[in-house]
Short mmCIF file of C-alpha atoms and ligand atoms in Angstrom, two decimals:
data_model
loop_
_atom_site.label_atom_id
_atom_site.label_comp_id
_atom_site.label_asym_id
_atom_site.label_seq_id
_atom_site.Cartn_x
_atom_site.Cartn_y
_atom_site.Cartn_z
CA MET A 203 81.08 14.60 -93.53
CA GLN A 204 78.68 12.83 -91.39
CA GLU A 205 75.42 14.19 -90.13
CA SER A 206 74.69 13.95 -86.42
CA ARG A 207 73.12 10.77 -85.03
CA ARG A 208 70.12 12.90 -84.10
CA VAL A 209 69.53 14.11 -87.72
CA ARG A 210 70.20 10.62 -89.15
CA ALA A 211 67.58 9.17 -86.86
CA LEU A 212 64.92 11.40 -88.11
CA PRO A 213 62.27 9.66 -90.20
CA PRO A 214 61.55 11.43 -93.53
CA TYR A 215 58.63 13.80 -93.12
CA LEU A 216 55.68 11.85 -94.54
CA PHE A 217 54.22 14.79 -96.55
CA ALA A 218 57.59 15.60 -98.20
CA GLN A 219 57.62 12.13 -99.59
CA ILE A 220 53.99 12.32 -100.70
CA GLU A 221 54.59 15.68 -102.41
CA GLU A 222 57.61 14.27 -104.24
CA ARG A 223 55.46 11.44 -105.55
CA ILE A 224 52.71 13.86 -106.78
CA ALA A 225 55.19 16.16 -108.37
CA GLN A 226 56.67 13.20 -110.36
CA ALA A 227 53.22 12.01 -111.46
CA GLU A 228 52.21 15.54 -112.50
CA LYS A 229 55.33 15.87 -114.58
CA LYS A 230 54.11 12.84 -116.51
CA GLY A 231 50.88 14.81 -117.20
CA LEU A 232 48.73 12.80 -114.85
CA ASN A 233 45.66 14.55 -113.27
CA ILE A 234 46.26 13.86 -109.65
CA ILE A 235 43.68 14.56 -106.92
CA SER A 236 45.40 15.04 -103.64
CA LEU A 237 43.34 14.29 -100.57
CA GLY A 238 46.57 14.08 -98.60
CA ILE A 239 47.81 17.06 -96.64
CA GLY A 240 45.54 19.09 -94.56
CA ASP A 241 46.15 22.58 -95.97
CA PRO A 242 43.15 24.69 -96.30
CA ASP A 243 42.40 25.73 -99.91
CA LEU A 244 40.07 28.64 -98.94
CA PRO A 245 41.71 32.11 -98.72
CA THR A 246 42.73 33.99 -95.55
CA PRO A 247 40.02 36.59 -94.78
CA THR A 248 40.44 39.97 -96.51
CA ARG A 249 40.70 41.99 -93.18
CA VAL A 250 43.83 39.96 -92.36
CA VAL A 251 45.54 40.50 -95.64
CA GLU A 252 44.79 44.24 -95.53
CA ALA A 253 46.12 44.50 -91.95
CA LEU A 254 49.30 42.75 -93.15
CA ALA A 255 49.69 45.22 -96.17
CA GLU A 256 49.12 48.27 -94.00
CA GLN A 257 51.53 47.09 -91.20
CA ALA A 258 54.16 46.10 -93.66
CA ARG A 259 54.42 49.76 -94.85
CA LEU A 260 55.47 50.91 -91.34
CA PRO A 261 59.19 51.05 -90.87
CA LYS A 262 58.76 50.41 -87.16
CA ASN A 263 57.74 46.91 -88.17
CA HIS A 264 60.85 46.27 -90.27
CA ARG A 265 63.10 45.53 -87.16
CA TYR A 266 63.65 42.38 -85.17
CA PRO A 267 60.44 41.45 -83.42
CA SER A 268 60.55 40.18 -79.93
CA SER A 269 60.74 36.43 -79.59
CA ALA A 270 57.89 36.17 -77.21
CA GLY A 271 55.71 38.22 -79.55
CA LEU A 272 54.08 41.66 -79.32
CA PHE A 273 52.26 42.27 -76.04
CA GLU A 274 49.25 43.36 -78.09
CA PHE A 275 49.20 39.94 -79.90
CA ARG A 276 49.50 37.95 -76.67
CA LYS A 277 46.73 40.11 -75.21
CA ALA A 278 44.50 39.58 -78.23
CA ALA A 279 45.18 35.79 -78.00
CA ALA A 280 44.37 35.80 -74.21
CA GLU A 281 41.08 37.74 -74.92
CA TRP A 282 40.26 35.26 -77.68
CA CYS A 283 40.68 32.40 -75.21
CA CYS A 284 38.59 34.21 -72.76
CA ARG A 285 35.69 34.87 -75.15
CA ARG A 286 35.80 31.38 -76.59
CA PHE A 287 36.49 29.25 -73.48
CA GLY A 288 35.96 31.55 -70.53
CA VAL A 289 39.59 30.95 -69.55
CA GLU A 290 41.52 33.86 -68.11
CA LEU A 291 45.14 34.22 -69.12
CA ASP A 292 47.86 36.76 -68.23
CA PRO A 293 49.42 37.79 -71.58
CA GLY A 294 52.55 38.79 -69.62
CA THR A 295 53.42 35.39 -68.33
CA GLU A 296 50.98 32.88 -69.64
CA VAL A 297 50.95 33.34 -73.38
CA THR A 298 53.77 33.16 -75.87
CA THR A 299 53.78 33.65 -79.63
CA LEU A 300 54.87 30.78 -81.91
CA ILE A 301 56.04 30.64 -85.48
CA GLY A 302 53.06 28.29 -85.98
CA THR A 303 52.28 25.65 -83.43
CA LYS A 304 54.54 23.11 -85.23
CA GLU A 305 57.59 25.26 -83.99
CA GLY A 306 56.35 25.25 -80.39
CA ILE A 307 55.51 21.51 -80.50
CA ALA A 308 58.95 20.76 -81.72
CA ASN A 309 60.72 22.98 -79.30
CA LEU A 310 58.91 22.41 -76.04
CA PRO A 311 60.52 18.97 -75.48
CA LEU A 312 63.92 20.65 -75.45
CA CYS A 313 62.71 22.62 -72.37
CA PHE A 314 61.50 19.61 -70.29
CA LEU A 315 63.24 16.43 -71.45
CA ASP A 316 66.61 15.24 -70.40
CA PRO A 317 68.09 12.12 -71.91
CA GLY A 318 66.11 9.07 -70.62
CA ASP A 319 63.02 11.10 -69.78
CA ILE A 320 59.80 9.91 -71.31
CA ALA A 321 57.21 11.81 -73.32
CA LEU A 322 53.77 10.14 -73.56
CA VAL A 323 52.70 10.44 -77.22
CA PRO A 324 49.43 9.53 -78.91
CA ASP A 325 49.74 6.90 -81.69
CA PRO A 326 48.45 7.50 -84.30
CA GLY A 327 49.36 11.16 -83.98
CA TYR A 328 50.84 14.24 -85.45
CA PRO A 329 54.48 13.22 -86.06
CA VAL A 330 56.11 16.18 -84.51
CA TYR A 331 55.35 15.09 -80.95
CA THR A 332 57.69 12.09 -81.67
CA THR A 333 60.35 13.97 -83.59
CA GLY A 334 60.59 16.79 -81.02
CA THR A 335 60.96 14.18 -78.27
CA LEU A 336 63.67 12.34 -80.20
CA LEU A 337 65.54 15.50 -80.94
CA ALA A 338 65.68 16.38 -77.24
CA GLY A 339 67.11 12.91 -76.49
CA GLY A 340 63.91 11.76 -74.74
CA GLU A 341 62.11 8.46 -75.17
CA VAL A 342 58.63 8.08 -76.56
CA TYR A 343 56.02 6.04 -74.91
CA LYS A 344 53.23 5.38 -77.29
CA MET A 345 49.67 5.75 -76.11
CA PRO A 346 47.53 3.80 -78.54
CA LEU A 347 44.45 5.53 -79.80
CA LEU A 348 42.07 2.72 -80.46
CA GLU A 349 38.70 2.75 -82.07
CA GLU A 350 37.06 0.86 -79.28
CA ASN A 351 38.14 3.64 -76.88
CA GLY A 352 36.84 6.43 -79.11
CA PHE A 353 40.42 7.17 -80.08
CA LEU A 354 41.26 8.41 -76.67
CA PRO A 355 44.32 7.02 -74.79
CA ASP A 356 43.52 4.55 -72.03
CA LEU A 357 45.22 6.57 -69.17
CA ASP A 358 44.65 3.72 -66.70
CA SER A 359 46.81 1.32 -68.74
CA ILE A 360 49.94 3.51 -68.55
CA PRO A 361 52.35 1.68 -66.23
CA HIS A 362 53.16 3.44 -62.99
CA GLU A 363 56.97 3.16 -63.79
CA VAL A 364 56.45 4.85 -67.16
CA LEU A 365 54.38 7.64 -65.46
CA GLY A 366 57.19 8.08 -62.96
CA ARG A 367 59.65 8.87 -65.76
CA ALA A 368 57.16 10.79 -67.90
CA LYS A 369 57.90 14.59 -68.09
CA LEU A 370 55.40 15.41 -70.98
CA MET A 371 52.07 14.07 -72.12
CA TRP A 372 50.81 15.08 -75.56
CA LEU A 373 47.03 15.17 -76.27
CA ASN A 374 45.29 16.51 -79.38
CA TYR A 375 41.58 17.01 -79.64
CA PRO A 376 39.85 17.45 -82.00
CA ASN A 377 42.36 14.90 -83.24
CA ASN A 378 44.50 14.52 -86.27
CA PRO A 379 44.38 12.03 -87.83
CA THR A 380 41.36 10.24 -86.23
CA ALA A 381 39.01 13.22 -86.12
CA ALA A 382 37.89 12.13 -82.62
CA VAL A 383 36.91 14.64 -79.95
CA ALA A 384 37.43 14.55 -76.17
CA SER A 385 35.15 15.46 -73.28
CA LYS A 386 35.94 17.72 -70.42
CA ASP A 387 35.76 14.61 -68.24
CA PHE A 388 38.52 13.05 -70.13
CA PHE A 389 40.51 16.29 -69.83
CA ALA A 390 39.87 16.32 -66.16
CA LYS A 391 41.22 12.78 -65.81
CA ALA A 392 44.43 13.84 -67.73
CA VAL A 393 44.91 16.92 -65.55
CA ALA A 394 44.57 14.80 -62.41
CA LEU A 395 47.11 12.22 -63.68
CA ALA A 396 49.59 14.92 -64.74
CA LYS A 397 49.32 16.50 -61.29
CA GLU A 398 49.80 13.22 -59.54
CA TYR A 399 52.98 12.45 -61.51
CA GLY A 400 54.42 15.98 -61.96
CA CYS A 401 54.15 15.80 -65.61
CA LEU A 402 53.50 18.64 -68.06
CA LEU A 403 50.26 18.13 -70.02
CA CYS A 404 50.56 19.55 -73.49
CA HIS A 405 47.24 19.89 -75.44
CA ASP A 406 47.44 20.68 -79.10
CA ALA A 407 44.20 22.46 -79.98
CA ALA A 408 45.04 23.23 -83.62
CA TYR A 409 41.54 22.09 -84.81
CA SER A 410 39.55 23.49 -81.89
CA GLU A 411 37.38 25.72 -84.16
CA ILE A 412 36.63 23.36 -87.02
CA THR A 413 33.56 21.76 -85.51
CA PHE A 414 30.28 20.66 -86.98
CA ASP A 415 26.62 20.11 -86.08
CA GLY A 416 26.68 22.53 -83.21
CA TYR A 417 29.56 20.73 -81.33
CA LEU A 418 31.99 23.08 -79.52
CA SER A 419 35.26 21.57 -78.51
CA PRO A 420 36.51 22.43 -74.93
CA SER A 421 39.90 23.80 -73.94
CA ILE A 422 41.95 21.80 -71.41
CA LEU A 423 42.40 24.99 -69.58
CA GLU A 424 38.68 25.00 -68.72
CA ILE A 425 39.49 22.27 -66.16
CA PRO A 426 39.89 23.91 -62.69
CA GLU A 427 43.60 24.18 -61.74
CA ALA A 428 44.68 22.96 -65.23
CA LYS A 429 47.11 25.80 -65.44
CA ASP A 430 49.08 24.13 -62.70
CA VAL A 431 50.07 21.43 -65.15
CA ALA A 432 48.91 22.20 -68.69
CA VAL A 433 49.94 24.29 -71.63
CA GLU A 434 47.75 24.47 -74.74
CA PHE A 435 48.82 25.11 -78.38
CA HIS A 436 46.61 27.28 -80.54
CA SER A 437 47.06 27.85 -84.20
CA LEU A 438 45.61 30.42 -86.67
CA SER A 439 46.42 27.96 -89.52
CA LYS A 440 43.19 26.04 -89.84
CA THR A 441 40.96 28.42 -87.90
CA TYR A 442 41.50 31.38 -90.21
CA ASN A 443 42.98 29.66 -93.32
CA MET A 444 46.46 31.01 -92.46
CA THR A 445 48.77 27.98 -92.76
CA GLY A 446 51.33 29.89 -94.84
CA TRP A 447 51.51 32.75 -92.47
CA ARG A 448 53.23 30.80 -89.61
CA ILE A 449 51.67 32.05 -86.41
CA GLY A 450 50.12 30.60 -83.30
CA TRP A 451 50.52 30.61 -79.49
CA ALA A 452 51.08 28.60 -76.47
CA ALA A 453 49.08 29.35 -73.38
CA GLY A 454 48.66 28.15 -69.79
CA ASN A 455 51.23 27.00 -67.30
CA ALA A 456 53.54 29.98 -66.66
CA GLN A 457 56.63 27.83 -66.11
CA ALA A 458 56.16 26.07 -69.51
CA VAL A 459 55.49 29.41 -71.19
CA GLY A 460 58.56 30.84 -69.58
CA ALA A 461 60.78 27.98 -70.43
CA LEU A 462 59.62 28.07 -74.03
CA ARG A 463 60.30 31.82 -74.22
CA ARG A 464 63.69 31.32 -72.78
CA LEU A 465 64.62 28.67 -75.23
CA LYS A 466 63.16 30.59 -78.19
CA THR A 467 65.05 33.82 -77.44
CA ASN A 468 68.19 31.82 -78.14
CA LEU A 469 66.80 30.12 -81.29
CA ASP A 470 64.63 32.48 -83.13
CA SER A 471 63.65 36.12 -83.41
CA GLY A 472 59.97 35.75 -83.37
CA VAL A 473 57.22 36.44 -85.92
CA PHE A 474 57.37 39.38 -88.38
CA GLN A 475 55.33 42.05 -86.65
CA PRO A 476 52.92 42.76 -89.57
CA ILE A 477 52.00 39.11 -89.30
CA GLN A 478 51.17 39.50 -85.61
CA TYR A 479 49.07 42.56 -86.31
CA ALA A 480 47.27 40.62 -89.17
CA ALA A 481 46.80 37.72 -86.80
CA MET A 482 45.10 40.24 -84.30
CA ALA A 483 42.86 41.29 -87.17
CA ALA A 484 41.94 37.54 -87.57
CA LEU A 485 41.29 37.03 -83.92
CA SER A 486 39.09 40.15 -83.72
CA GLU A 487 36.28 38.01 -85.31
CA PRO A 488 35.20 34.41 -84.86
CA PRO A 489 36.18 32.01 -87.64
CA SER A 490 33.91 32.35 -90.68
CA GLN A 491 30.82 30.18 -90.64
CA ASP A 492 31.03 29.92 -94.42
CA VAL A 493 34.24 28.09 -94.10
CA ILE A 494 32.90 25.78 -91.39
CA ARG A 495 29.87 25.09 -93.64
CA ALA A 496 32.14 24.38 -96.67
CA TYR A 497 34.03 21.81 -94.61
CA GLN A 498 30.82 20.25 -93.29
CA GLU A 499 29.50 20.00 -96.85
CA ARG A 500 32.69 18.31 -97.93
CA ARG A 501 32.61 16.04 -94.89
CA ASP A 502 29.06 14.86 -95.85
CA VAL A 503 29.99 14.33 -99.52
CA VAL A 504 33.03 12.21 -98.54
CA VAL A 505 31.25 10.21 -95.95
CA ASN A 506 28.24 9.58 -98.28
CA ARG A 507 30.44 8.56 -101.21
CA LEU A 508 32.60 6.28 -98.96
CA ASN A 509 29.50 4.66 -97.44
CA GLY A 510 27.99 4.30 -100.98
CA LEU A 511 31.12 2.29 -101.74
CA GLY A 512 30.63 -0.14 -98.78
CA TRP A 513 32.24 1.80 -95.92
CA ASN A 514 30.37 2.50 -92.66
CA VAL A 515 31.93 5.84 -91.67
CA VAL A 516 30.24 8.00 -89.04
CA PRO A 517 30.45 11.73 -89.82
CA PRO A 518 33.09 13.23 -87.43
CA LYS A 519 32.17 16.08 -85.22
CA ALA A 520 35.35 18.05 -86.01
CA THR A 521 38.59 18.53 -88.01
CA ILE A 522 39.29 18.63 -91.71
CA TYR A 523 39.82 14.82 -91.87
CA ILE A 524 37.97 11.63 -92.45
CA TRP A 525 39.64 8.51 -90.92
CA ALA A 526 38.41 5.24 -92.32
CA PRO A 527 39.43 1.55 -92.31
CA VAL A 528 41.35 0.14 -95.33
CA PRO A 529 39.62 -2.87 -96.96
CA GLN A 530 40.67 -6.30 -95.69
CA GLY A 531 43.73 -7.81 -97.32
CA PHE A 532 45.60 -4.50 -97.58
CA THR A 533 48.07 -2.67 -95.45
CA SER A 534 47.45 1.08 -95.26
CA LEU A 535 50.51 1.57 -97.52
CA GLU A 536 49.25 -1.01 -100.00
CA PHE A 537 45.77 0.50 -100.18
CA ALA A 538 47.15 4.02 -100.71
CA GLU A 539 49.29 2.68 -103.41
CA GLU A 540 46.47 0.87 -105.05
CA VAL A 541 44.18 3.88 -105.02
CA PHE A 542 47.00 6.15 -106.40
CA GLU A 543 47.95 3.71 -109.15
CA LYS A 544 44.37 3.00 -110.27
CA THR A 545 42.76 6.35 -109.84
CA GLY A 546 45.45 9.06 -109.33
CA VAL A 547 43.91 9.97 -105.95
CA VAL A 548 46.28 10.54 -103.13
CA ILE A 549 45.21 9.44 -99.59
CA THR A 550 47.38 9.25 -96.54
CA PRO A 551 48.19 5.76 -95.21
CA GLY A 552 47.36 5.56 -91.49
CA VAL A 553 50.71 3.96 -90.61
CA GLY A 554 52.35 7.37 -91.53
CA TYR A 555 50.86 8.56 -88.18
CA GLY A 556 52.31 5.58 -86.16
CA GLN A 557 51.84 1.76 -85.79
CA TYR A 558 48.36 2.05 -84.37
CA GLY A 559 47.36 4.00 -87.50
CA GLU A 560 47.79 0.81 -89.48
CA GLY A 561 44.56 -0.45 -90.97
CA TYR A 562 43.32 3.10 -91.64
CA PHE A 563 43.65 5.87 -94.19
CA ARG A 564 43.05 9.55 -93.89
CA ILE A 565 41.30 11.83 -96.32
CA SER A 566 41.64 15.65 -95.82
CA LEU A 567 38.75 17.97 -96.78
CA CYS A 568 40.86 20.68 -98.50
CA LEU A 569 39.39 20.64 -101.99
CA PRO A 570 36.20 21.90 -103.52
CA VAL A 571 33.28 19.45 -103.54
CA GLU A 572 33.63 18.77 -107.34
CA ARG A 573 37.03 17.39 -106.88
CA PHE A 574 35.76 14.86 -104.19
CA GLU A 575 32.92 13.79 -106.52
CA GLU A 576 35.51 13.34 -109.30
CA ALA A 577 37.83 11.34 -106.97
CA PHE A 578 35.06 9.00 -105.81
CA GLN A 579 33.70 8.60 -109.34
CA ARG A 580 37.19 7.28 -110.25
CA TRP A 581 37.13 4.91 -107.34
CA GLU A 582 33.75 3.60 -108.44
CA THR A 583 35.03 3.14 -111.97
CA HIS A 584 38.19 1.29 -110.88
CA GLY A 585 36.37 -0.86 -108.31
CA ILE A 586 37.88 0.76 -105.14
CA ARG A 587 35.41 -0.43 -102.47
CA ALA A 588 35.43 -1.22 -98.74
CA SER A 589 35.26 -4.91 -99.45
C1 LIG B 821 47.58 18.25 -84.86
C2 LIG B 821 48.34 19.35 -85.45
N1 LIG B 821 49.00 20.26 -84.68
C3 LIG B 821 49.81 21.21 -85.14
C4 LIG B 821 49.83 21.44 -86.58
C5 LIG B 821 50.72 22.44 -87.08
O1 LIG B 821 50.01 23.70 -87.23
P1 LIG B 821 50.73 25.04 -87.52
O2 LIG B 821 50.45 25.41 -88.88
O3 LIG B 821 50.16 25.97 -86.46
O4 LIG B 821 52.18 24.88 -87.28
C6 LIG B 821 49.13 20.57 -87.42
C7 LIG B 821 49.23 20.74 -88.87
O5 LIG B 821 48.75 20.09 -89.68
C8 LIG B 821 48.37 19.48 -86.77
O6 LIG B 821 47.71 18.64 -87.65
#
């Protein structure tokens, strides 16, 4: 038996490899501190768990859900976007439920890319923009996110010929893995470009609520007429500590939402209704300020400890990540390997997010402060420094 070319061409999922490595080390009895995957350690709010339990008891919820999601959930999502961003959305045509944003991000390219079409993808970036494109038979054009540009793509540098073939452009702010944020001016420029070239602008807003020091991240849908060309992906995973629940939504351009719904009715049967009701309970309140404060405290501890070891990291305004340069003389893989071998601390090599991630590593803020203190104590003891 031979697997399809499409599956053979898929790169191994970075975190699956890292998890395997951790499992092996733990089997040997090593005390590993994983600063790798961005999976919140804090619990889902009680009101959400209770809503799930209550709704799970009702037989009406045991049947197939609709693929597009309960109207009530889509309405709650639209109202949340309105409260948070002042953006008006029609839950009937402009919102669709997703089995987590990863699912929507992976499926959307199938709706808009024919073989030979281009998707503009940030590099470094969340790997699913690329894999979704490849699975759809599309071509990836990498938009480098460079430090000197504030980790924003240089939209002026994309060749006219590439833009002419581009059917999708992916953006993600606050950004994984660089923790950079984007201004409304940048979004306005992207909207104008997408309009000029008839390209669908896909904004992944998975970290929109994890922001610090009073910073509020904008929605791309706040840009006038953005709905003509843009669709935005929202996730409850990081906002409400719900990564395991698998729920999010796509909102904005009605054609994109409609195409995604049409595809999904053929592929999946939606999200278990009690999870949708529980997500409505989540959305009924803003994200917990205690959670944001916990991330902010961890961010400050990590930045201070890194800077104490010779780094010069500026505290990021958002996300659950710290993105920092590897010491000279190392590739990002070599540095991650060195840190793991010497200290048992797992960090993510930047190259895992694309070639322009080379030279950096990522730390995620998903452990209690004491574990970060311990991790950096180990770095200090074993001479892991910026230079
Ligand atoms: C940028 C980005 N988008 C989307 C996702 C997926 O989120 P979800 O849990 O909603 O599928 C992640 C998860 O880490 C992410 O980092």
